[in-house]
Coordinates of C-alpha atoms in Angstrom, one line a residue:
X12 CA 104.2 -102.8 43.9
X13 CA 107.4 -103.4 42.4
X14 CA 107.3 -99.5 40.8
X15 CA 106.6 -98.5 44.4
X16 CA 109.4 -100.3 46.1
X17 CA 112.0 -99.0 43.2
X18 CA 110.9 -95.6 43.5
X19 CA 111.1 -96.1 47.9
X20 CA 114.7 -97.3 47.0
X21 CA 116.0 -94.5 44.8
X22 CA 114.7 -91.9 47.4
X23 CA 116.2 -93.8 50.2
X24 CA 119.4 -93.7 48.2
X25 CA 119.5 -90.1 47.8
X26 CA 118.7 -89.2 50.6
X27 CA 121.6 -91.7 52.4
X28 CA 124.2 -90.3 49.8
X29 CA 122.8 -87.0 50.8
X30 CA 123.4 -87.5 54.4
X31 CA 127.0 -88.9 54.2
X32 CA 128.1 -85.6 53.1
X33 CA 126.3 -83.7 56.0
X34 CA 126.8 -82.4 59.3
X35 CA 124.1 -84.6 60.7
X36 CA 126.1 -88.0 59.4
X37 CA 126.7 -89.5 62.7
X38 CA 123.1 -89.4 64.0
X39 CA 121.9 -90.7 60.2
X40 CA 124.7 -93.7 60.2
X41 CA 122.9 -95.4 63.4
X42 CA 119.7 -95.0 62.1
X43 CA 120.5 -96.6 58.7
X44 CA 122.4 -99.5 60.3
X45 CA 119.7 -100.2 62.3
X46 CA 117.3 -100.7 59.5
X47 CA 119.3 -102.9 57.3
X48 CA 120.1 -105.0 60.2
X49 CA 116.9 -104.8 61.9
X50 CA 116.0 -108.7 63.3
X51 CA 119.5 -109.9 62.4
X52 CA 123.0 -108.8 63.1
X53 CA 125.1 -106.4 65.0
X54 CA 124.7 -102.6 63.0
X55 CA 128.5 -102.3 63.5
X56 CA 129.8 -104.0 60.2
X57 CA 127.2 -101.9 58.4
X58 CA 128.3 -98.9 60.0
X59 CA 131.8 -99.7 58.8
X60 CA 130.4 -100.1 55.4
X61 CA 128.3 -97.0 55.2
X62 CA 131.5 -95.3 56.9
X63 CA 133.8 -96.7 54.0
X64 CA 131.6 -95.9 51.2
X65 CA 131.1 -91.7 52.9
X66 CA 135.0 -91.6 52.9
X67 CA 135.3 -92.9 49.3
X68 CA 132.6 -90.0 48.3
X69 CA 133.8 -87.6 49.9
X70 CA 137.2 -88.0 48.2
X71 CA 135.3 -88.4 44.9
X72 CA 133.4 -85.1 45.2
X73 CA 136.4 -83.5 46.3
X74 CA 138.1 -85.1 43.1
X75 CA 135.0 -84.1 40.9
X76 CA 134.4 -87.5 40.0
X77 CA 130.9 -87.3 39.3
X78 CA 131.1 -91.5 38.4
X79 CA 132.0 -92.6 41.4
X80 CA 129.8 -90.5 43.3
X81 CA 126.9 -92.1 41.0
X82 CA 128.2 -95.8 41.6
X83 CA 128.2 -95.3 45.7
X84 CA 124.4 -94.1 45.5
X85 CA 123.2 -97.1 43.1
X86 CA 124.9 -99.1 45.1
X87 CA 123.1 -98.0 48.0
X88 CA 120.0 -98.3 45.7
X89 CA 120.7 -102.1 45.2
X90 CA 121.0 -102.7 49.0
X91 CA 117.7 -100.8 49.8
X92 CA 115.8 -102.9 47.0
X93 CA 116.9 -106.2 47.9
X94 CA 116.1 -105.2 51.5
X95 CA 112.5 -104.0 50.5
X96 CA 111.6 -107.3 48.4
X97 CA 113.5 -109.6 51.2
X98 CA 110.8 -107.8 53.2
X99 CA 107.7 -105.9 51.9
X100 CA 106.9 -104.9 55.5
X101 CA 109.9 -102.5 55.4
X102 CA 108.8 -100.2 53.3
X103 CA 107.2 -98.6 56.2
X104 CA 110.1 -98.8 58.6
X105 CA 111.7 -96.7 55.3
X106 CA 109.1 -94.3 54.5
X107 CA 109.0 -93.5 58.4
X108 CA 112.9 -93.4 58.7
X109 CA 112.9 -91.2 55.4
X110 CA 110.6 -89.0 56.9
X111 CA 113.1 -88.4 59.8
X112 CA 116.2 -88.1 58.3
X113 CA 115.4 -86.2 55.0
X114 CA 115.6 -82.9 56.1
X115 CA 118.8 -83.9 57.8
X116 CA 120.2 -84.4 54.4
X117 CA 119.7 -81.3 53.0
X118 CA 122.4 -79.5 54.9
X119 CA 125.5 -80.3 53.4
X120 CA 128.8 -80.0 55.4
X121 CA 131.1 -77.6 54.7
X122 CA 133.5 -75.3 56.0
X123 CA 132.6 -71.9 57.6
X124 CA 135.5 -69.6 57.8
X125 CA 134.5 -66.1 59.9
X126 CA 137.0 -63.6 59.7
X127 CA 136.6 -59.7 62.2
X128 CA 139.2 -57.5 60.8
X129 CA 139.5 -53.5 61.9
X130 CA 139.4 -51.7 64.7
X131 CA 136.4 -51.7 67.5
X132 CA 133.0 -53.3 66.5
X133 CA 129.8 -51.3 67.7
X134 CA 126.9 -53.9 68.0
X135 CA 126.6 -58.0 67.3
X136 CA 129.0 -59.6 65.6
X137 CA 128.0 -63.1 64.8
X138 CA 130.4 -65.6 63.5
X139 CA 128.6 -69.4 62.2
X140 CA 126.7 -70.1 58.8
X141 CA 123.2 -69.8 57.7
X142 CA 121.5 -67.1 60.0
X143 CA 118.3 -65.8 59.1
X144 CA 115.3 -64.3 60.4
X145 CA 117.5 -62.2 62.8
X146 CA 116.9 -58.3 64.8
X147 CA 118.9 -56.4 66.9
X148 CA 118.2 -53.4 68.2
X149 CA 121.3 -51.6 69.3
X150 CA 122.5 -48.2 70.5
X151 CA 123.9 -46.1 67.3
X152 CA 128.0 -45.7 68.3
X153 CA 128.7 -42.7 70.5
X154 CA 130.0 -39.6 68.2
X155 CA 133.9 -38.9 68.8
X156 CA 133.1 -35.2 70.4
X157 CA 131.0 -36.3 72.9
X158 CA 131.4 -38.5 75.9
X159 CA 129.4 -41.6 76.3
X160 CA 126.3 -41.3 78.5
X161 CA 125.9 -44.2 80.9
X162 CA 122.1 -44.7 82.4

């Protein structure tokens, strides 16, 4: 059981370090309080924690500092094991919230500049990150000899 709960730990860390440096941070901070203070204190001194230890990795990775980056998730690690063995029964409440949050975690933030340079733009222009699986079916641009034709 022990190999179990390590292994539920180091995926729980991952995945935490994973979300602090996402978009979907805010949602995951609650969540994680909430499980390492389920049936005792307030989640707000964890929050503060987990908030403290996402602003020191964010300045790591923007740094490059790979070690520091590595010390915040085994610290994280630590917290989750100790929780697990203070209280076997959590492994489900971890596997479940892992479940929810990991694919959370695999969208990273970062910045999305969009730029429209040029004259007129003849169809969608779409300004964001990660589109996929779009159609448009638009009217080819009307030919400078001939007027447009309105229905």
């Amino acid at each position: 059981m022990e190999a179990e709960l390590m292994t539920l730990a180091a995926s729980g860390a991952t995945t935490l370090v994973g979300l602090m440096v996402s978009e979907s941070w805010t949602q995951a901070r609650t969540r994680l309080a909430a499980f390492f203070t389920r049936g005792g204190s307030e989640p707000t001194g964890t929050e503060q924690e987990l908030d403290a230890a996402r602003r020191e990795l964010t300045t790591a990775q923007a740094e490059g500092n790979d070690v520091v980056a590595a010390d915040i998730e085994a610290e994280w690690r630590t917290r989750l094991r100790r929780a697990l063995e203070a209280d076997p029964a959590a492994a489900a409440d971890l596997r479940a919230l892992l479940d929810e949050l990991t694919p959370l975690a695999a969208t990273p933030a970062a910045p999305v500049t969009n730029t429209i340079t040029g004259g007129t733009q003849h169809g969608p222009v779409l300004q964001g990150r990660d589109f996929s699986d779009l159609t448009f079916h638009t009217q080819p641009p009307p030919s400078p000899e001939t007027p447009p034709v309105h229905p």
